[in-house]
PDB file of C-alpha atoms in Angstrom:
ATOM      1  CA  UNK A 240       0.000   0.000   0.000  1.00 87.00           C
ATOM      2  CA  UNK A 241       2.725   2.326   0.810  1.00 96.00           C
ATOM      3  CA  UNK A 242       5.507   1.099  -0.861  1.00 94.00           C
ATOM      4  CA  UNK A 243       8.212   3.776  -1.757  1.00 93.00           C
ATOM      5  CA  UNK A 244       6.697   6.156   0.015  1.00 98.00           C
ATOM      6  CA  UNK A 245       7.685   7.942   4.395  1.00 98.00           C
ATOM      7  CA  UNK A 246       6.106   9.300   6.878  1.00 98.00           C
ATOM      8  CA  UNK A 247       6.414  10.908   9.990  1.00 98.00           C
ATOM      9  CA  UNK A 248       4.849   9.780  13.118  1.00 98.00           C
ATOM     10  CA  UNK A 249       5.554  12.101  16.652  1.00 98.00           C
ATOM     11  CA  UNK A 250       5.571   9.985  19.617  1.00 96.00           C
ATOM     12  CA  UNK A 251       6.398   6.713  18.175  1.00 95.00           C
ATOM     13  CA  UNK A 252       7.590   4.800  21.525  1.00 94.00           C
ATOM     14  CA  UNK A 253       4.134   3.244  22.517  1.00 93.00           C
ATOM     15  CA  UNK A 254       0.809   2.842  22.577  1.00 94.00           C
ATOM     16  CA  UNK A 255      -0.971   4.099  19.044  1.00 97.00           C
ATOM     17  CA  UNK A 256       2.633   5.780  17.876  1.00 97.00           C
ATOM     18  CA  UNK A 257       4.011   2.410  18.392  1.00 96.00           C
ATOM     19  CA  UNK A 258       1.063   0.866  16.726  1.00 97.00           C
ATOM     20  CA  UNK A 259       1.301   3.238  13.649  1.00 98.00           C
ATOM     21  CA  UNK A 260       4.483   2.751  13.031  1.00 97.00           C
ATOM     22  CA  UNK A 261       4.404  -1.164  12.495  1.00 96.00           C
ATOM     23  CA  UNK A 262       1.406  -0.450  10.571  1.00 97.00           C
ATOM     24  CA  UNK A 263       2.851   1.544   8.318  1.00 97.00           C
ATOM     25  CA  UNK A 264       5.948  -0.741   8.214  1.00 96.00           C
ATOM     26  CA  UNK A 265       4.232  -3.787   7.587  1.00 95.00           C
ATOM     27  CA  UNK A 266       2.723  -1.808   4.760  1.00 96.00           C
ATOM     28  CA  UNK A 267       5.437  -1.091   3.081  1.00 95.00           C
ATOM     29  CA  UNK A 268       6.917   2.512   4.335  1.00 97.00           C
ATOM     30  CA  UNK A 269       9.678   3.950   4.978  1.00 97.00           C
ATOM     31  CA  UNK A 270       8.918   5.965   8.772  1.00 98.00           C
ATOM     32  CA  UNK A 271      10.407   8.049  10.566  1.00 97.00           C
ATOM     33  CA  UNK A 272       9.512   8.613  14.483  1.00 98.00           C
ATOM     34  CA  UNK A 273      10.029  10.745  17.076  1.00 98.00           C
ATOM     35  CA  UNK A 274      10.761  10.304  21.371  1.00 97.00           C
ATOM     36  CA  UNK A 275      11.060  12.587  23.808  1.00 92.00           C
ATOM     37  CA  UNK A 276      14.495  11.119  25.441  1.00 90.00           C
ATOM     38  CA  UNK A 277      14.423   7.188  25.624  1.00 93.00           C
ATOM     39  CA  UNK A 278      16.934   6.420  23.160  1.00 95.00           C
ATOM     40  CA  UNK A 279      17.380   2.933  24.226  1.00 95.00           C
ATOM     41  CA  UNK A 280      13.350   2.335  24.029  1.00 95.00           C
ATOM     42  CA  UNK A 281      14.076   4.006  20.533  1.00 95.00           C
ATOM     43  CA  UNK A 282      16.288   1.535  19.441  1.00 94.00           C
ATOM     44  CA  UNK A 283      15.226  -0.965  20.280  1.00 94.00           C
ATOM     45  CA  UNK A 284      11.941  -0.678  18.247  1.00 94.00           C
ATOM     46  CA  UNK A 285      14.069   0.162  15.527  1.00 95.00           C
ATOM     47  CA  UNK A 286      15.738  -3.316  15.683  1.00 93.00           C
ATOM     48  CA  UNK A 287      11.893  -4.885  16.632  1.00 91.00           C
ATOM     49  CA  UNK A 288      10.034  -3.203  13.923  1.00 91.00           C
ATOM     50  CA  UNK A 289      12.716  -2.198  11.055  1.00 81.00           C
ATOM     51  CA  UNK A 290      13.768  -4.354   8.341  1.00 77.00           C
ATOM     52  CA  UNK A 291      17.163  -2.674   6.657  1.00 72.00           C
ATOM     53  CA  UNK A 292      16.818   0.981   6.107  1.00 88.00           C
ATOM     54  CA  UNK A 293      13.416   1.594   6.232  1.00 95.00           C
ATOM     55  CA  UNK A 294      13.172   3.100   9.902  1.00 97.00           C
ATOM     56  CA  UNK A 295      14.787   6.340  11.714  1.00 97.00           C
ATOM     57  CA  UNK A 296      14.025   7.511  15.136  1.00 96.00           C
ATOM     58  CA  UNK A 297      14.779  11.098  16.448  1.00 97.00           C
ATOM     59  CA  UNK A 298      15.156  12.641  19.350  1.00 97.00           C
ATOM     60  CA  UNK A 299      12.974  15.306  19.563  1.00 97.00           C
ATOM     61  CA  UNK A 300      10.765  17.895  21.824  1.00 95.00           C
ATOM     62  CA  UNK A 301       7.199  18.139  20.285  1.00 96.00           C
ATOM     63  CA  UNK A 302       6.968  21.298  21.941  1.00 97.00           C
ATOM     64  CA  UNK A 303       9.820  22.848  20.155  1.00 97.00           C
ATOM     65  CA  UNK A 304       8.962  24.231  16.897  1.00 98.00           C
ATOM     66  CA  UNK A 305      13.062  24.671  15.388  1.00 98.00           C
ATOM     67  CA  UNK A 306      13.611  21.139  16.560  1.00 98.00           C
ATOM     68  CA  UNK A 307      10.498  19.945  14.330  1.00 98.00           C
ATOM     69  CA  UNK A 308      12.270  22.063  11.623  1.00 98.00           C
ATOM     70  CA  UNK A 309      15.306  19.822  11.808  1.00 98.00           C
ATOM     71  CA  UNK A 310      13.416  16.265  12.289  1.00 98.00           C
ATOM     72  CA  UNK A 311      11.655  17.349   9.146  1.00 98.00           C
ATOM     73  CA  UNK A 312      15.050  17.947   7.351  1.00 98.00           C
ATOM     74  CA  UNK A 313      16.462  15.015   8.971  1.00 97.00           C
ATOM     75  CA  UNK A 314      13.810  12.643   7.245  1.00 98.00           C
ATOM     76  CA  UNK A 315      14.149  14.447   4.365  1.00 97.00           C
ATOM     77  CA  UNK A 316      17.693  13.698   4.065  1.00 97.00           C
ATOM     78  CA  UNK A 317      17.236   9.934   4.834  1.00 96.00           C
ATOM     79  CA  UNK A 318      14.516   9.301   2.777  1.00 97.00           C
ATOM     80  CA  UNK A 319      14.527  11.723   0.060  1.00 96.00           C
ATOM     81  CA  UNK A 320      11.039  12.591   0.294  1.00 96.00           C
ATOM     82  CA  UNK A 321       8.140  13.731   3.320  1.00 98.00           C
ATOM     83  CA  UNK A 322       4.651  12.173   2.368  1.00 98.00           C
ATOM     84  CA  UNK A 323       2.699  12.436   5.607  1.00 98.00           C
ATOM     85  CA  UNK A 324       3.055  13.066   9.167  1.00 98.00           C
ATOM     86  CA  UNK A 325       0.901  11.508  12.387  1.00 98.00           C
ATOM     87  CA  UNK A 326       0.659  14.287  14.370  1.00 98.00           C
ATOM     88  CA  UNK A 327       0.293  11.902  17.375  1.00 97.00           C
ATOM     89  CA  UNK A 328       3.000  12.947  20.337  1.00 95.00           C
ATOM     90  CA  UNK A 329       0.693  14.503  23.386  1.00 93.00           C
ATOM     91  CA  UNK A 330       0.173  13.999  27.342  1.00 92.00           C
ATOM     92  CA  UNK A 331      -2.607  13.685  29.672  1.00 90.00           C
ATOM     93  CA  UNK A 332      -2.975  16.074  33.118  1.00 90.00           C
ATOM     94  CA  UNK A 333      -5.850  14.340  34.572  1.00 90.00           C
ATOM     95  CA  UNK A 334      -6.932  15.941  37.662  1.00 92.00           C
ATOM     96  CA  UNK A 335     -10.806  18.533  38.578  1.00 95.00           C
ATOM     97  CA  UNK A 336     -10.199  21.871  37.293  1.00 96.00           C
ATOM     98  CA  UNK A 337     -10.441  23.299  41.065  1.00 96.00           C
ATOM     99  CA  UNK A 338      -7.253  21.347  41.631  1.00 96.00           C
ATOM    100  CA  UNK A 339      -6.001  21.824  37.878  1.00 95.00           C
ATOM    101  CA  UNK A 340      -2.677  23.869  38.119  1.00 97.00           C
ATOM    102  CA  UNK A 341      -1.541  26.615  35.487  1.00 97.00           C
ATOM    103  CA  UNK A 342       1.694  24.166  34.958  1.00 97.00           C
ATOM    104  CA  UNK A 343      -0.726  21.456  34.387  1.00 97.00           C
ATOM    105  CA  UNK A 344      -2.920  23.454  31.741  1.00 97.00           C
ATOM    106  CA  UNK A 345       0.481  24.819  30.169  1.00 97.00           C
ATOM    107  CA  UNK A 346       2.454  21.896  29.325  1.00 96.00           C
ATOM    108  CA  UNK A 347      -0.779  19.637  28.039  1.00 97.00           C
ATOM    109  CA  UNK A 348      -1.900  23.048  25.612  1.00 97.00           C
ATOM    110  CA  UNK A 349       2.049  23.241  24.773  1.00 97.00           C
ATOM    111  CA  UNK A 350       2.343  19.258  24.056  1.00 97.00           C
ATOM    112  CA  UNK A 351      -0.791  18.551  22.527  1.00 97.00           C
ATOM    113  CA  UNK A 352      -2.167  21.890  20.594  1.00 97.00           C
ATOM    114  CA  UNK A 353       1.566  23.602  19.933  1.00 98.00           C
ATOM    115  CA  UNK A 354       3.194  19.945  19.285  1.00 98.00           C
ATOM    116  CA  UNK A 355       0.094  19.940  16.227  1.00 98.00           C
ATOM    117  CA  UNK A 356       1.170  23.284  14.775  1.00 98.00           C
ATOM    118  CA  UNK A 357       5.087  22.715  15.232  1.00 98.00           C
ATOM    119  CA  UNK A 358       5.304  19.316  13.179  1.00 98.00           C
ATOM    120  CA  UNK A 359       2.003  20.570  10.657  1.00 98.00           C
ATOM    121  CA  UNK A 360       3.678  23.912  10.118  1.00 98.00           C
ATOM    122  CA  UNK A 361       7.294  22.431   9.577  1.00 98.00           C
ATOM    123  CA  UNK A 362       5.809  20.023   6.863  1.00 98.00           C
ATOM    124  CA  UNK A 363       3.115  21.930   5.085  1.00 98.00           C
ATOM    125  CA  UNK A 364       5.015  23.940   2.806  1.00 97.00           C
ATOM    126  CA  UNK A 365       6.951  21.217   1.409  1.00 97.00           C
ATOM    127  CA  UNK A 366       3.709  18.746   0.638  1.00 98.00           C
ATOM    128  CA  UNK A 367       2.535  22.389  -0.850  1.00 98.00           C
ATOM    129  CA  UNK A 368       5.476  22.170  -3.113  1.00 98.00           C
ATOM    130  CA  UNK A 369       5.285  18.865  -3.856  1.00 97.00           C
ATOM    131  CA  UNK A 370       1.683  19.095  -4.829  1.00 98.00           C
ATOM    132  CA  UNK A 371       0.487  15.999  -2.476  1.00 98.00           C
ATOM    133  CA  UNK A 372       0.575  15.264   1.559  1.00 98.00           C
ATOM    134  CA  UNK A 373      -1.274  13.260   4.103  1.00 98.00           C
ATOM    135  CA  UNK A 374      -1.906  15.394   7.700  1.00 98.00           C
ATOM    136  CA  UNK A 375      -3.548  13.171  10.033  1.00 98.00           C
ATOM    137  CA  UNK A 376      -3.942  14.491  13.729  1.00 98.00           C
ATOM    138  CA  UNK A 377      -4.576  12.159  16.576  1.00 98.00           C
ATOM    139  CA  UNK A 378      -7.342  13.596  18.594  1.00 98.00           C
ATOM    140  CA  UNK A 379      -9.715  12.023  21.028  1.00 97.00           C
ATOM    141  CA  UNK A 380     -13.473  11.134  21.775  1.00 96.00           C
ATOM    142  CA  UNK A 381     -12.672  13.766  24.852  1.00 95.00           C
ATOM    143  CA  UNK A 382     -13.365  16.856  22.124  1.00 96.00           C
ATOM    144  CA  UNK A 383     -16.885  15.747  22.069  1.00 94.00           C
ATOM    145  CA  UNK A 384     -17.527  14.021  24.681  1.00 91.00           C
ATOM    146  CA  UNK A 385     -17.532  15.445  28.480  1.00 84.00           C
ATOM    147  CA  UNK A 386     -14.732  13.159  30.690  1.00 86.00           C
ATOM    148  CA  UNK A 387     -14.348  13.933  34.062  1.00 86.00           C
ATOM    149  CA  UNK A 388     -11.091  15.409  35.261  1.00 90.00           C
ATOM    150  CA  UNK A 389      -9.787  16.512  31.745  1.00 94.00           C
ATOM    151  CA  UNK A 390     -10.475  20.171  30.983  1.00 96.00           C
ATOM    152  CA  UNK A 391      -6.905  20.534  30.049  1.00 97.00           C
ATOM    153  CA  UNK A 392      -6.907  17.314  27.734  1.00 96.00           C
ATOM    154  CA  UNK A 393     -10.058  17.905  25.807  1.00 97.00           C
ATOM    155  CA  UNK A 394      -9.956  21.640  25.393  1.00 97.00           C
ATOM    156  CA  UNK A 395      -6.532  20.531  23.422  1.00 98.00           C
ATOM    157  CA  UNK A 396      -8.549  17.470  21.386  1.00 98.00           C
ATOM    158  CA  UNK A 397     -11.021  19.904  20.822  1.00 97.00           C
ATOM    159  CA  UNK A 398      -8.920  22.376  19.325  1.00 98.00           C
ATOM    160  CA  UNK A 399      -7.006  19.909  17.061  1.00 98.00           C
ATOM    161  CA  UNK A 400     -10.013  18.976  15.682  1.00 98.00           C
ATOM    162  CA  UNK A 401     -10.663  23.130  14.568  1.00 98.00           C
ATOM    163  CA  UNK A 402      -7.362  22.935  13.146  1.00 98.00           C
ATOM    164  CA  UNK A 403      -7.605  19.911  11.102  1.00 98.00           C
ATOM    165  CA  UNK A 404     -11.128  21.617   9.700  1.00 98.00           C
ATOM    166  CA  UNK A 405      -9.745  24.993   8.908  1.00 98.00           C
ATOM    167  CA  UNK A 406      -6.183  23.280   7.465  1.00 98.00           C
ATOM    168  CA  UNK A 407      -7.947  21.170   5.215  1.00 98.00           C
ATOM    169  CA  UNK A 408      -9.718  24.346   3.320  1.00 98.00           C
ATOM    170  CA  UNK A 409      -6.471  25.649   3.381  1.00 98.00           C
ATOM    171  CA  UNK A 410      -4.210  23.368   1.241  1.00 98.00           C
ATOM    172  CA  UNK A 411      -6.946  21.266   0.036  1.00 98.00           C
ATOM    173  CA  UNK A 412      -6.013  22.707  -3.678  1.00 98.00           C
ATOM    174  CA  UNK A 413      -2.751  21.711  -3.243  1.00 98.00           C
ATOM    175  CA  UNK A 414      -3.245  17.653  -3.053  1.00 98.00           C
ATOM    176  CA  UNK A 415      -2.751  18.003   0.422  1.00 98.00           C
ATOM    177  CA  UNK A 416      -5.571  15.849   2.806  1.00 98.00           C
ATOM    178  CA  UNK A 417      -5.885  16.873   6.435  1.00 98.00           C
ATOM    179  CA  UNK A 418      -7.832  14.212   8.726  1.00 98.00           C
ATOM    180  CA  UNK A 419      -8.170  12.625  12.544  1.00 98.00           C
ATOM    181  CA  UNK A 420      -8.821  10.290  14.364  1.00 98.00           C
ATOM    182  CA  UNK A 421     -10.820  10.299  17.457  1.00 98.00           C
ATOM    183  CA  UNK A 422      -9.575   7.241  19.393  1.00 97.00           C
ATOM    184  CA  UNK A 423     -12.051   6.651  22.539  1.00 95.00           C
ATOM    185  CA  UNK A 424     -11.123   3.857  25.576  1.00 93.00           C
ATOM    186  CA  UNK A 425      -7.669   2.394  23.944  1.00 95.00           C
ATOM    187  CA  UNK A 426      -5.756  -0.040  26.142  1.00 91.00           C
ATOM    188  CA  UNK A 427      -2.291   1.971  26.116  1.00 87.00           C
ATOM    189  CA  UNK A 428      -0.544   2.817  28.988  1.00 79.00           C
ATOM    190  CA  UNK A 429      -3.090   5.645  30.202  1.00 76.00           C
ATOM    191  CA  UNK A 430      -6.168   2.900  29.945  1.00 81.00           C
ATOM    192  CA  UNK A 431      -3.856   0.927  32.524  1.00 80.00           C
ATOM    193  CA  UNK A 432      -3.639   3.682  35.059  1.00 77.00           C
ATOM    194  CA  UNK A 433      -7.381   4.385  35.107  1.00 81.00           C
ATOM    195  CA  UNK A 434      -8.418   2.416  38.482  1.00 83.00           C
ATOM    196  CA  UNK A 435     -10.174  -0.972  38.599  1.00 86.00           C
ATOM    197  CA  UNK A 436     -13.610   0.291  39.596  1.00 87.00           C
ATOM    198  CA  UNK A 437     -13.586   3.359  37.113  1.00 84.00           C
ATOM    199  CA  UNK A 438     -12.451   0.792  34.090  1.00 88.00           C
ATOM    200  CA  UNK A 439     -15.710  -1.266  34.511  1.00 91.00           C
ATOM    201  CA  UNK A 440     -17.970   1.490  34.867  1.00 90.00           C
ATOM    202  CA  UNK A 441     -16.455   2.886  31.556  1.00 90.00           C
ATOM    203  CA  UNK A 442     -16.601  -0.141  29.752  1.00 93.00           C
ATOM    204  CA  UNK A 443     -20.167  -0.477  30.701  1.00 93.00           C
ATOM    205  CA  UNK A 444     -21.109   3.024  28.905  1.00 93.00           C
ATOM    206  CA  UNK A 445     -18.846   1.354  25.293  1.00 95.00           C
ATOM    207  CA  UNK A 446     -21.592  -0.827  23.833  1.00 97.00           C
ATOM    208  CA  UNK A 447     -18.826  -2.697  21.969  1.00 97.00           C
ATOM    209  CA  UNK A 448     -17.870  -3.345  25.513  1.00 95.00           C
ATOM    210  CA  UNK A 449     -13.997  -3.477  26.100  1.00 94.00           C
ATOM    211  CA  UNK A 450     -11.407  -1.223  24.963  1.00 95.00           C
ATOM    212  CA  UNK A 451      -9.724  -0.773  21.704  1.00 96.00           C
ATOM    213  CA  UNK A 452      -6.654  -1.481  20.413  1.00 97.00           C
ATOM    214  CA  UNK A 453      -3.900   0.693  19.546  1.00 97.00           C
ATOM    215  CA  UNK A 454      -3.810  -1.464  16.046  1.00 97.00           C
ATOM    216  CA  UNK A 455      -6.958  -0.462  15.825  1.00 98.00           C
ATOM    217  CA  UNK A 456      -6.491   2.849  15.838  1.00 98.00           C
ATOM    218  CA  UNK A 457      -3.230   2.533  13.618  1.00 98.00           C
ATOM    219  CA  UNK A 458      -5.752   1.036  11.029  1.00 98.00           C
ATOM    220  CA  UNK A 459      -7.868   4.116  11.055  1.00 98.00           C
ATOM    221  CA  UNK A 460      -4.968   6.596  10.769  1.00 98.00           C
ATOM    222  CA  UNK A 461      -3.375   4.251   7.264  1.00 98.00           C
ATOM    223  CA  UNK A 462      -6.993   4.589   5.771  1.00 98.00           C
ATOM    224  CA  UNK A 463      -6.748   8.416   6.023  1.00 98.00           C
ATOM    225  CA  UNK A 464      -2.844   8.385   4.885  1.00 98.00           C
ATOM    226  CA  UNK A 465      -4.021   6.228   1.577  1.00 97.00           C
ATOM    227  CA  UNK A 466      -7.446   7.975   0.891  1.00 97.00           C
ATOM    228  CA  UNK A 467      -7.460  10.441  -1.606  1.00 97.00           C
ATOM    229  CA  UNK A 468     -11.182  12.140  -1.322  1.00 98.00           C
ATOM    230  CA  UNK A 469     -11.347  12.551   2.355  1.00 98.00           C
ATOM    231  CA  UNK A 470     -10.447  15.538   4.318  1.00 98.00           C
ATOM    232  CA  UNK A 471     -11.759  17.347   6.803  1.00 98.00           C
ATOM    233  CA  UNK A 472     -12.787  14.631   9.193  1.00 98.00           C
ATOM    234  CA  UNK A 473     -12.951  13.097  12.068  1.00 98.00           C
ATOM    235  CA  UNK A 474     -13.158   9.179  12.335  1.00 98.00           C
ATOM    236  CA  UNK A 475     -14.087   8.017  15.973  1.00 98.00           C
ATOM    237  CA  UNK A 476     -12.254   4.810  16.628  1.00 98.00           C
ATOM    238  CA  UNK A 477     -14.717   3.968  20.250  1.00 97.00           C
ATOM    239  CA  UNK A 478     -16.290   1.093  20.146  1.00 97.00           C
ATOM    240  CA  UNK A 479     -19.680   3.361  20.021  1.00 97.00           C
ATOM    241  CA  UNK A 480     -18.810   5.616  23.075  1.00 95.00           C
ATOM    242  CA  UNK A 481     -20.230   8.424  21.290  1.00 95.00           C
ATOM    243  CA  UNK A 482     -23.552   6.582  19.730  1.00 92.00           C
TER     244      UNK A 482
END
């Protein structure tokens, strides 16, 4: 499916960034990910998922828009050639807004909503010249759904979902498609931190009843990176959380 072709994925270490990468990989990519400062974890999925030279991981702060600059040029000068990014990399703050700190609020908005516009804004103008790119922005069910104890988390999923609209109208005449994903109850790391008691009453409000899968997810996002006539949307991967 995507043979001869890269992309980038931010926050490639675990859970759906993980998942997307072998995804893509098993599809036939070249990809490129990013990680906040486990180089050894890095490596090591290199070695897991990588066959030859089809796999490059990079160091990188999502939050810092020159060093998105330079992972773009970095890929680039790997692979030749940029033809998506899974804008991916973000944090959750969970706590009531009473008790919600201004560090709290700052480094989820800086992660999640800057981290979308650093690695989107670094990569646009070359799919622009290039005539053809694949944007797809991994948001949550929390933008339209109320969950308790995440202000922070969905005003961020919220707002990536605005930008992925207004985007899309944007370079739209330019081959460029700009999509998300809306991922609901996915067992990742955060799923396993929710306590015991909270995790059944959840899974008794999914009527599919049991969390996803970060593959499943991962599937999602390589329909968006392949399609060629949808942009603009949101696909909610939630077992019918939202129904």
């Amino acid at each position: 499916m995507f043979t001869d072709q890269t992309f980038l994925v931010t926050g490639g270490t675990r859970g759906i960034g993980k998942a997307t990468v072998q995804a893509l990989i098993e599809r036939g990519a070249n990809v490129a990910f990013t990680y906040q400062s486990n180089r050894v974890l890095a490596e090591q999925i290199c070695e897991e998922l990588g066959q030859g030279n089809n796999i490059l991981a990079v160091e990188a702060d999502v939050q810092d828009f020159t060093q998105a600059q330079k992972t773009i040029a970095q890929v680039k000068e790997r692979f030749n050639q940029l033809h998506g990014v899974v804008l991916n990399a973000g944090i959750a703050r969970d706590k009531p807004f009473y008790m919600m700190s201004e560090e709290d609020w700052d480094v989820t908005i800086q992660t999640n909503l800057k981290g979308t516009f650093n690695y989107a804004r670094a990569s646009v103008f070359d799919f622009i010249k290039q005539k053809y790119g694949r944007i797809v922005c991994v948001s949550s069910v929390s933008a339209m759904k109320g969950v308790l104890g995440q202000v922070n988390y969905s005003t961020t999923k919220a707002g990536q979902i605005g930008f992925i609209k207004s985007l899309a109208k944007e370079v739209s005449k330019f081959g460029i498609t700009v999509n998300a994903v809306a991922p609901g109850f996915i067992a990742t790391d955060m799923w396993n931190d929710i306590p015991d008691d909270r995790k059944a009453k959840i899974l008794g409000e999914i009527p599919l009843g049991r969390a996803g899968e970060a593959s499943e997810v991962a599937d999602a996002i390589c329909f968006l990176l392949q399609s060629n006539y949808i942009t603009g949307s949101v696909i909610a991967v939630d077992g019918g959380i939202l129904i």
